[in-house]
Amino acid sequence: CKILRCNSEYVAATLHLRGPDRGPAFCTALRSYSLCTRRTARTCRGDLAFHSAVHGIEDLMIQNNCSKEGPTAPPRPRPPAPNPHGFESLDICDYERSFLYKHGRPPGFQHCAAFGDPHIRTFHDEFHTCRVEGSWPLLDNDYLFVQATSSPVATGSNATVTSKLTIIFKNMKECIDQKVYQAELDNVPAAFQDGSVNGGTRPGGSSLAIWERSPGRHVEIRASYIGTTIAVRQAGRQLSFSIRAAEEVARAFTEEQDLQLCVGGCPHNQRISRSPRGRGRVPADTARALCREMLPVEDVYFQSCVFDVVTSGDTNFTMAAHGALEDARLFLPDAEKLHIFQ
């Protein structure tokens, strides 16, 4: 029974009609309301709201001297009919388009990144440098699971780097089969673990796809069915991860899924200062000069770059910070939040 739709259309049509001069337009709205109820009569026969609406319309038409014959407002456009595959032709596997259709505005987005030591930029624009040796979840929600495995950047060092990334795109029956992507040092493939490059044979399979940006070094995974884009890079002896996720997707988790570095940052006992003490493998002044060539603004990306080069002795870490900044430039919904100063 779709009487509630009839009710809401009537309210919307009469909301702006006030006072004694509402006459013809009000009668048109009532006739449209009456027509709508007649169309639902067969399925609404036992519904109390339906019978209440029918009697209410009759009373209002008498009170306002409305003729039962006359013009009606054109019906509001209905959603496109389902296609043979069983989902709307507006395509529920296109998140941004579906969201705009449902809400009348584009969705909001959030950005998270993990690079270098690893340094974590959370969805809430907090910035931490983490020890986190071993495997830790970056994301764990209804749609995605992302795990980063870290190992020491050098023998005897407290600093760690991401050496392996596992990304699971969870089964979404209308759109994709479950897909697993895995990258390790010197192995950043442009395919999922099963060798495919998209979401599989389902009607919305193309809504998940991998694009190779730089062979063996940089891939981009677009999951348009959840409004999400992921970048995976290798620079030197570390992997980095960046994501632009729809707000609704980023928030789709329960209290049990509370440990997510992209959401809460790294735990307090795993945070380390970006001011390394003692002798580094590269003098700090040298590291600053190298990082300044790639990162002219002395923000947290610059500070992270200096820390990583001093700690590891690997000048390729300038590329890791530069890549993370470039991803942020592309993925951040608010360009004014690009640089964080601490």
mmCIF file of C-alpha atoms in Angstrom:
data_model
loop_
_atom_site.group_PDB
_atom_site.id
_atom_site.type_symbol
_atom_site.label_atom_id
_atom_site.label_comp_id
_atom_site.label_asym_id
_atom_site.label_seq_id
_atom_site.Cartn_x
_atom_site.Cartn_y
_atom_site.Cartn_z
ATOM 1 C CA CYS A 1 0.000 0.000 0.000
ATOM 2 C CA LYS A 2 1.487 3.323 -1.091
ATOM 3 C CA ILE A 3 -0.902 5.689 0.674
ATOM 4 C CA LEU A 4 2.003 7.341 2.510
ATOM 5 C CA ARG A 5 3.448 8.409 -0.845
ATOM 6 C CA CYS A 6 0.095 9.978 -1.762
ATOM 7 C CA ASN A 7 0.039 11.777 1.593
ATOM 8 C CA SER A 8 3.567 13.153 1.213
ATOM 9 C CA GLU A 9 2.913 14.340 -2.365
ATOM 10 C CA TYR A 10 -0.232 16.178 -1.209
ATOM 11 C CA VAL A 11 1.617 17.836 1.687
ATOM 12 C CA ALA A 12 4.438 18.901 -0.642
ATOM 13 C CA ALA A 13 1.944 20.337 -3.179
ATOM 14 C CA THR A 14 0.015 22.379 -0.586
ATOM 15 C CA LEU A 15 2.840 23.461 1.711
ATOM 16 C CA HIS A 16 3.108 26.896 0.066
ATOM 17 C CA LEU A 17 -0.662 27.413 -0.261
ATOM 18 C CA ARG A 18 -1.980 29.558 2.564
ATOM 19 C CA GLY A 19 -5.003 31.829 3.197
ATOM 20 C CA PRO A 20 -8.383 32.292 1.456
ATOM 21 C CA ASP A 21 -6.891 32.849 -2.017
ATOM 22 C CA ARG A 22 -5.431 29.372 -2.365
ATOM 23 C CA GLY A 23 -8.568 28.268 -4.360
ATOM 24 C CA PRO A 24 -7.789 26.753 -7.814
ATOM 25 C CA ALA A 25 -4.303 25.466 -6.917
ATOM 26 C CA PHE A 26 -5.629 23.850 -3.732
ATOM 27 C CA CYS A 27 -8.456 22.135 -5.644
ATOM 28 C CA THR A 28 -5.939 20.873 -8.216
ATOM 29 C CA ALA A 29 -3.837 19.390 -5.381
ATOM 30 C CA LEU A 30 -6.930 17.734 -3.852
ATOM 31 C CA ARG A 31 -7.946 16.179 -7.184
ATOM 32 C CA SER A 32 -4.396 14.873 -7.595
ATOM 33 C CA TYR A 33 -4.546 13.483 -4.058
ATOM 34 C CA SER A 34 -7.867 11.791 -4.841
ATOM 35 C CA LEU A 35 -6.474 10.318 -8.074
ATOM 36 C CA CYS A 36 -3.463 8.947 -6.213
ATOM 37 C CA THR A 37 -5.681 7.238 -3.609
ATOM 38 C CA ARG A 38 -7.820 5.664 -6.343
ATOM 39 C CA ARG A 39 -4.693 4.192 -7.923
ATOM 40 C CA THR A 40 -3.771 2.539 -4.617
ATOM 41 C CA ALA A 41 -7.323 1.418 -3.736
ATOM 42 C CA ARG A 42 -6.826 -2.239 -4.616
ATOM 43 C CA THR A 43 -3.740 -2.737 -2.436
ATOM 44 C CA CYS A 44 -4.913 -0.408 0.365
ATOM 45 C CA ARG A 45 -8.433 -1.723 1.011
ATOM 46 C CA GLY A 46 -7.642 -2.855 4.567
ATOM 47 C CA ASP A 47 -5.453 0.116 5.485
ATOM 48 C CA LEU A 48 -6.892 2.580 8.020
ATOM 49 C CA ALA A 49 -4.728 5.436 6.745
ATOM 50 C CA PHE A 50 -6.143 4.901 3.241
ATOM 51 C CA HIS A 51 -9.787 5.155 4.377
ATOM 52 C CA SER A 52 -8.974 8.171 6.535
ATOM 53 C CA ALA A 53 -7.388 9.906 3.522
ATOM 54 C CA VAL A 54 -10.388 9.158 1.261
ATOM 55 C CA HIS A 55 -12.883 10.640 3.753
ATOM 56 C CA GLY A 56 -10.594 13.597 4.455
ATOM 57 C CA ILE A 57 -10.361 14.436 0.759
ATOM 58 C CA GLU A 58 -14.163 14.389 0.355
ATOM 59 C CA ASP A 59 -14.608 16.747 3.331
ATOM 60 C CA LEU A 60 -11.939 19.153 2.072
ATOM 61 C CA MET A 61 -13.400 19.243 -1.446
ATOM 62 C CA ILE A 62 -16.839 20.140 -0.044
ATOM 63 C CA GLN A 63 -15.414 22.784 2.306
ATOM 64 C CA ASN A 64 -13.465 24.435 -0.520
ATOM 65 C CA ASN A 65 -16.167 24.101 -3.221
ATOM 66 C CA CYS A 66 -13.872 22.010 -5.368
ATOM 67 C CA SER A 67 -15.251 20.229 -8.416
ATOM 68 C CA LYS A 68 -14.356 16.556 -8.779
ATOM 69 C CA GLU A 69 -13.792 17.212 -12.474
ATOM 70 C CA GLY A 70 -10.922 19.424 -13.491
ATOM 71 C CA PRO A 71 -7.158 19.567 -13.919
ATOM 72 C CA THR A 72 -4.763 17.571 -11.747
ATOM 73 C CA ALA A 73 -1.113 18.260 -11.149
ATOM 74 C CA PRO A 74 1.266 16.203 -13.330
ATOM 75 C CA PRO A 75 2.551 13.183 -11.386
ATOM 76 C CA ARG A 76 5.972 13.484 -9.798
ATOM 77 C CA PRO A 77 8.689 11.619 -11.726
ATOM 78 C CA ARG A 78 9.104 8.077 -10.485
ATOM 79 C CA PRO A 79 12.390 6.199 -10.123
ATOM 80 C CA PRO A 80 13.473 4.377 -13.262
ATOM 81 C CA ALA A 81 12.022 0.885 -13.603
ATOM 82 C CA PRO A 82 14.248 -2.027 -12.554
ATOM 83 C CA ASN A 83 16.283 -3.498 -15.360
ATOM 84 C CA PRO A 84 16.399 -7.256 -16.104
ATOM 85 C CA HIS A 85 19.270 -7.733 -13.637
ATOM 86 C CA GLY A 86 17.069 -6.667 -10.746
ATOM 87 C CA PHE A 87 18.566 -3.323 -9.780
ATOM 88 C CA GLU A 88 17.483 0.177 -10.735
ATOM 89 C CA SER A 89 18.764 1.526 -14.013
ATOM 90 C CA LEU A 90 20.128 4.549 -12.147
ATOM 91 C CA ASP A 91 22.580 1.820 -11.039
ATOM 92 C CA ILE A 92 23.002 1.209 -7.329
ATOM 93 C CA CYS A 93 26.601 0.259 -8.144
ATOM 94 C CA ASP A 94 27.355 3.935 -8.774
ATOM 95 C CA TYR A 95 27.431 5.301 -5.227
ATOM 96 C CA GLU A 96 27.793 9.003 -6.026
ATOM 97 C CA ARG A 97 24.992 8.972 -8.575
ATOM 98 C CA SER A 98 22.669 6.990 -6.275
ATOM 99 C CA PHE A 99 23.422 9.283 -3.322
ATOM 100 C CA LEU A 100 22.673 12.380 -5.398
ATOM 101 C CA TYR A 101 19.427 10.775 -6.607
ATOM 102 C CA LYS A 102 18.308 9.927 -3.044
ATOM 103 C CA HIS A 103 19.474 13.023 -1.172
ATOM 104 C CA GLY A 104 19.572 15.787 -3.778
ATOM 105 C CA ARG A 105 23.227 16.570 -3.012
ATOM 106 C CA PRO A 106 26.605 14.895 -3.590
ATOM 107 C CA PRO A 107 28.035 12.763 -0.758
ATOM 108 C CA GLY A 108 30.740 13.938 1.644
ATOM 109 C CA PHE A 109 34.178 12.310 1.638
ATOM 110 C CA GLN A 110 37.032 11.661 4.077
ATOM 111 C CA HIS A 111 40.734 11.016 3.556
ATOM 112 C CA CYS A 112 43.196 8.769 5.379
ATOM 113 C CA ALA A 113 46.815 7.913 4.622
ATOM 114 C CA ALA A 114 49.621 5.738 5.980
ATOM 115 C CA PHE A 115 53.183 6.215 4.693
ATOM 116 C CA GLY A 116 56.790 6.213 5.745
ATOM 117 C CA ASP A 117 57.547 5.253 9.329
ATOM 118 C CA PRO A 118 54.400 4.731 9.275
ATOM 119 C CA HIS A 119 52.813 8.107 9.724
ATOM 120 C CA ILE A 120 49.018 8.062 9.907
ATOM 121 C CA ARG A 121 46.729 10.836 8.760
ATOM 122 C CA THR A 122 43.287 9.903 10.118
ATOM 123 C CA PHE A 123 39.859 10.609 8.678
ATOM 124 C CA HIS A 124 39.635 13.401 11.263
ATOM 125 C CA ASP A 125 42.885 15.094 10.089
ATOM 126 C CA GLU A 126 44.871 13.998 13.135
ATOM 127 C CA PHE A 127 48.470 13.028 12.471
ATOM 128 C CA HIS A 128 50.497 10.386 14.343
ATOM 129 C CA THR A 129 53.812 8.664 13.871
ATOM 130 C CA CYS A 130 53.504 5.056 15.003
ATOM 131 C CA ARG A 131 55.696 2.159 16.109
ATOM 132 C CA VAL A 132 53.033 -0.524 15.384
ATOM 133 C CA GLU A 133 55.287 -3.454 14.537
ATOM 134 C CA GLY A 134 53.322 -6.430 13.228
ATOM 135 C CA SER A 135 49.871 -6.356 11.615
ATOM 136 C CA TRP A 136 47.360 -3.592 12.374
ATOM 137 C CA PRO A 137 43.987 -2.724 10.815
ATOM 138 C CA LEU A 138 43.810 0.602 9.015
ATOM 139 C CA LEU A 139 40.114 0.027 8.253
ATOM 140 C CA ASP A 140 37.553 -2.526 9.408
ATOM 141 C CA ASN A 141 33.976 -1.705 8.409
ATOM 142 C CA ASP A 142 30.974 -3.190 6.619
ATOM 143 C CA TYR A 143 32.544 -2.671 3.202
ATOM 144 C CA LEU A 144 36.326 -2.770 3.584
ATOM 145 C CA PHE A 145 39.062 -4.399 5.604
ATOM 146 C CA VAL A 146 42.579 -2.990 5.224
ATOM 147 C CA GLN A 147 45.526 -4.402 7.165
ATOM 148 C CA ALA A 148 49.070 -3.029 7.204
ATOM 149 C CA THR A 149 52.002 -5.205 8.269
ATOM 150 C CA SER A 150 55.016 -3.308 9.569
ATOM 151 C CA SER A 151 58.611 -4.296 10.238
ATOM 152 C CA PRO A 152 61.643 -2.372 11.587
ATOM 153 C CA VAL A 153 63.026 0.182 9.172
ATOM 154 C CA ALA A 154 66.555 -0.877 10.178
ATOM 155 C CA THR A 155 68.159 -3.269 12.653
ATOM 156 C CA GLY A 156 67.974 -1.890 16.188
ATOM 157 C CA SER A 157 65.587 0.932 15.212
ATOM 158 C CA ASN A 158 62.305 1.710 16.989
ATOM 159 C CA ALA A 159 60.893 3.022 13.717
ATOM 160 C CA THR A 160 58.905 0.691 11.461
ATOM 161 C CA VAL A 161 57.671 0.793 7.874
ATOM 162 C CA THR A 162 54.774 -0.859 6.084
ATOM 163 C CA SER A 163 56.073 -3.915 4.239
ATOM 164 C CA LYS A 164 52.721 -5.513 3.301
ATOM 165 C CA LEU A 165 49.174 -4.275 2.630
ATOM 166 C CA THR A 166 46.077 -6.460 2.452
ATOM 167 C CA ILE A 167 42.813 -4.912 1.219
ATOM 168 C CA ILE A 168 39.543 -6.871 1.241
ATOM 169 C CA PHE A 169 36.555 -5.513 -0.666
ATOM 170 C CA LYS A 170 33.681 -7.326 1.002
ATOM 171 C CA ASN A 171 31.010 -9.115 -0.991
ATOM 172 C CA MET A 172 28.200 -6.799 -2.134
ATOM 173 C CA LYS A 173 25.617 -9.051 -3.748
ATOM 174 C CA GLU A 174 24.261 -6.585 -6.319
ATOM 175 C CA CYS A 175 27.665 -5.353 -7.424
ATOM 176 C CA ILE A 176 30.843 -7.339 -6.721
ATOM 177 C CA ASP A 177 32.233 -10.651 -5.554
ATOM 178 C CA GLN A 178 34.567 -10.407 -2.562
ATOM 179 C CA LYS A 179 37.977 -9.339 -3.838
ATOM 180 C CA VAL A 180 41.344 -9.388 -2.083
ATOM 181 C CA TYR A 181 44.247 -7.148 -3.068
ATOM 182 C CA GLN A 182 47.699 -7.717 -1.609
ATOM 183 C CA ALA A 183 50.910 -5.732 -2.078
ATOM 184 C CA GLU A 184 54.361 -6.472 -0.662
ATOM 185 C CA LEU A 185 57.726 -4.825 -1.086
ATOM 186 C CA ASP A 186 58.804 -5.156 -4.729
ATOM 187 C CA ASN A 187 55.442 -6.682 -5.596
ATOM 188 C CA VAL A 188 52.723 -4.057 -6.194
ATOM 189 C CA PRO A 189 50.501 -5.919 -8.656
ATOM 190 C CA ALA A 190 47.909 -4.369 -10.938
ATOM 191 C CA ALA A 191 45.436 -7.189 -10.205
ATOM 192 C CA PHE A 192 43.551 -8.817 -7.354
ATOM 193 C CA GLN A 193 44.821 -12.063 -5.833
ATOM 194 C CA ASP A 194 42.651 -14.137 -8.173
ATOM 195 C CA GLY A 195 44.221 -12.438 -11.199
ATOM 196 C CA SER A 196 41.157 -10.329 -12.048
ATOM 197 C CA VAL A 197 41.232 -6.561 -12.539
ATOM 198 C CA ASN A 198 37.584 -5.841 -11.683
ATOM 199 C CA GLY A 199 34.743 -6.849 -9.366
ATOM 200 C CA GLY A 200 33.880 -10.063 -11.172
ATOM 201 C CA THR A 201 31.016 -11.359 -13.294
ATOM 202 C CA ARG A 202 28.117 -9.677 -11.477
ATOM 203 C CA PRO A 203 26.212 -6.905 -13.293
ATOM 204 C CA GLY A 204 28.101 -4.220 -11.365
ATOM 205 C CA GLY A 205 31.515 -5.870 -11.684
ATOM 206 C CA SER A 206 33.005 -2.893 -13.511
ATOM 207 C CA SER A 207 32.262 -0.682 -10.475
ATOM 208 C CA LEU A 208 35.482 -2.040 -8.929
ATOM 209 C CA ALA A 209 38.633 -1.709 -11.027
ATOM 210 C CA ILE A 210 42.427 -1.471 -10.714
ATOM 211 C CA TRP A 211 44.484 1.026 -12.697
ATOM 212 C CA GLU A 212 48.267 0.867 -12.930
ATOM 213 C CA ARG A 213 49.736 4.359 -12.590
ATOM 214 C CA SER A 214 53.418 3.364 -12.542
ATOM 215 C CA PRO A 215 54.389 -0.257 -13.267
ATOM 216 C CA GLY A 216 55.244 -2.078 -10.036
ATOM 217 C CA ARG A 217 55.215 1.177 -8.043
ATOM 218 C CA HIS A 218 51.780 2.810 -7.979
ATOM 219 C CA VAL A 219 48.281 1.441 -8.447
ATOM 220 C CA GLU A 220 44.872 3.046 -7.992
ATOM 221 C CA ILE A 221 41.792 1.025 -7.076
ATOM 222 C CA ARG A 222 38.439 2.637 -7.811
ATOM 223 C CA ALA A 223 35.431 1.224 -5.966
ATOM 224 C CA SER A 224 32.668 3.396 -7.420
ATOM 225 C CA TYR A 225 29.971 1.149 -5.888
ATOM 226 C CA ILE A 226 31.000 2.558 -2.469
ATOM 227 C CA GLY A 227 32.319 5.945 -3.644
ATOM 228 C CA THR A 228 35.884 5.058 -2.664
ATOM 229 C CA THR A 229 39.311 5.369 -4.284
ATOM 230 C CA ILE A 230 42.516 3.810 -2.913
ATOM 231 C CA ALA A 231 46.132 4.449 -3.912
ATOM 232 C CA VAL A 232 48.961 2.028 -3.082
ATOM 233 C CA ARG A 233 52.557 3.083 -3.705
ATOM 234 C CA GLN A 234 56.068 1.812 -3.105
ATOM 235 C CA ALA A 235 58.876 4.301 -2.503
ATOM 236 C CA GLY A 236 62.218 2.911 -1.398
ATOM 237 C CA ARG A 237 61.725 0.053 1.053
ATOM 238 C CA GLN A 238 58.206 0.963 2.191
ATOM 239 C CA LEU A 239 54.617 0.827 1.026
ATOM 240 C CA SER A 240 52.092 3.633 1.423
ATOM 241 C CA PHE A 241 48.300 3.661 1.467
ATOM 242 C CA SER A 242 45.881 6.512 0.744
ATOM 243 C CA ILE A 243 42.105 6.469 0.606
ATOM 244 C CA ARG A 244 39.253 8.801 -0.298
ATOM 245 C CA ALA A 245 36.129 7.229 1.200
ATOM 246 C CA ALA A 246 32.507 8.317 1.262
ATOM 247 C CA GLU A 247 31.596 9.448 4.803
ATOM 248 C CA GLU A 248 28.797 6.886 4.990
ATOM 249 C CA VAL A 249 31.262 4.099 4.156
ATOM 250 C CA ALA A 250 33.946 5.316 6.567
ATOM 251 C CA ARG A 251 31.407 5.350 9.426
ATOM 252 C CA ALA A 252 29.852 1.927 8.702
ATOM 253 C CA PHE A 253 31.274 -0.027 11.638
ATOM 254 C CA THR A 254 30.218 -1.284 15.079
ATOM 255 C CA GLU A 255 31.717 -0.764 18.529
ATOM 256 C CA GLU A 256 33.498 -4.110 18.211
ATOM 257 C CA GLN A 257 35.417 -2.746 15.205
ATOM 258 C CA ASP A 258 37.005 -0.008 17.323
ATOM 259 C CA LEU A 259 40.661 -0.546 16.391
ATOM 260 C CA GLN A 260 41.114 1.225 13.069
ATOM 261 C CA LEU A 261 44.162 3.427 12.612
ATOM 262 C CA CYS A 262 42.330 5.515 9.987
ATOM 263 C CA VAL A 263 39.594 6.280 12.513
ATOM 264 C CA GLY A 264 41.327 6.666 15.862
ATOM 265 C CA GLY A 265 44.982 6.935 14.904
ATOM 266 C CA CYS A 266 47.568 4.695 16.541
ATOM 267 C CA PRO A 267 47.141 3.827 20.252
ATOM 268 C CA HIS A 268 48.943 6.133 22.708
ATOM 269 C CA ASN A 269 51.497 3.481 23.664
ATOM 270 C CA GLN A 270 52.427 3.055 19.983
ATOM 271 C CA ARG A 271 53.051 6.740 19.188
ATOM 272 C CA ILE A 272 56.579 8.066 18.828
ATOM 273 C CA SER A 273 57.991 11.562 18.491
ATOM 274 C CA ARG A 274 59.174 12.827 15.107
ATOM 275 C CA SER A 275 62.219 14.372 16.799
ATOM 276 C CA PRO A 276 64.693 11.434 16.822
ATOM 277 C CA ARG A 277 67.382 11.676 19.480
ATOM 278 C CA GLY A 278 70.873 10.318 19.244
ATOM 279 C CA ARG A 279 72.860 9.775 16.085
ATOM 280 C CA GLY A 280 70.838 9.199 12.955
ATOM 281 C CA ARG A 281 71.972 7.490 9.791
ATOM 282 C CA VAL A 282 71.854 10.822 7.924
ATOM 283 C CA PRO A 283 72.556 14.239 9.547
ATOM 284 C CA ALA A 284 69.331 16.181 10.208
ATOM 285 C CA ASP A 285 70.511 19.191 8.168
ATOM 286 C CA THR A 286 71.177 16.959 5.162
ATOM 287 C CA ALA A 287 67.751 15.349 5.548
ATOM 288 C CA ARG A 288 66.072 18.770 5.720
ATOM 289 C CA ALA A 289 67.810 19.900 2.541
ATOM 290 C CA LEU A 290 66.741 16.719 0.697
ATOM 291 C CA CYS A 291 63.143 16.969 1.902
ATOM 292 C CA ARG A 292 62.909 20.659 1.061
ATOM 293 C CA GLU A 293 63.559 19.800 -2.599
ATOM 294 C CA MET A 294 60.399 17.654 -2.654
ATOM 295 C CA LEU A 295 58.277 19.387 0.012
ATOM 296 C CA PRO A 296 58.647 23.185 0.045
ATOM 297 C CA VAL A 297 56.065 23.654 2.867
ATOM 298 C CA GLU A 298 57.405 22.663 6.299
ATOM 299 C CA ASP A 299 54.256 20.874 7.480
ATOM 300 C CA VAL A 300 53.830 17.367 8.940
ATOM 301 C CA TYR A 301 54.669 15.780 5.577
ATOM 302 C CA PHE A 302 57.992 17.636 5.628
ATOM 303 C CA GLN A 303 58.635 16.732 9.294
ATOM 304 C CA SER A 304 57.839 13.088 8.521
ATOM 305 C CA CYS A 305 60.197 13.129 5.558
ATOM 306 C CA VAL A 306 63.071 14.467 7.692
ATOM 307 C CA PHE A 307 62.386 11.897 10.424
ATOM 308 C CA ASP A 308 62.314 9.004 7.949
ATOM 309 C CA VAL A 309 65.507 10.000 6.112
ATOM 310 C CA VAL A 310 67.419 10.570 9.399
ATOM 311 C CA THR A 311 66.179 7.301 10.908
ATOM 312 C CA SER A 312 66.553 5.033 7.882
ATOM 313 C CA GLY A 313 69.356 6.647 5.915
ATOM 314 C CA ASP A 314 67.245 6.011 2.790
ATOM 315 C CA THR A 315 66.761 9.135 0.687
ATOM 316 C CA ASN A 316 63.891 7.430 -1.183
ATOM 317 C CA PHE A 317 61.698 8.329 1.802
ATOM 318 C CA THR A 318 61.467 11.836 0.334
ATOM 319 C CA MET A 319 59.387 10.209 -2.428
ATOM 320 C CA ALA A 320 57.117 8.518 0.133
ATOM 321 C CA ALA A 321 56.189 11.825 1.767
ATOM 322 C CA HIS A 322 55.851 13.534 -1.624
ATOM 323 C CA GLY A 323 53.523 10.764 -2.877
ATOM 324 C CA ALA A 324 51.374 10.982 0.258
ATOM 325 C CA LEU A 325 51.072 14.752 -0.182
ATOM 326 C CA GLU A 326 50.086 14.325 -3.840
ATOM 327 C CA ASP A 327 47.411 11.786 -2.876
ATOM 328 C CA ALA A 328 46.091 14.176 -0.224
ATOM 329 C CA ARG A 329 45.946 16.931 -2.829
ATOM 330 C CA LEU A 330 43.751 14.670 -4.980
ATOM 331 C CA PHE A 331 41.706 12.955 -2.274
ATOM 332 C CA LEU A 332 41.051 15.620 0.360
ATOM 333 C CA PRO A 333 37.530 17.039 0.127
ATOM 334 C CA ASP A 334 38.678 20.305 1.726
ATOM 335 C CA ALA A 335 41.811 21.698 0.047
ATOM 336 C CA GLU A 336 42.371 24.110 2.951
ATOM 337 C CA LYS A 337 43.161 21.118 5.204
ATOM 338 C CA LEU A 338 45.973 19.871 2.958
ATOM 339 C CA HIS A 339 48.791 21.069 5.202
ATOM 340 C CA ILE A 340 48.835 20.199 8.913
ATOM 341 C CA PHE A 341 51.243 22.080 11.164
ATOM 342 C CA GLN A 342 52.308 20.666 14.534
#
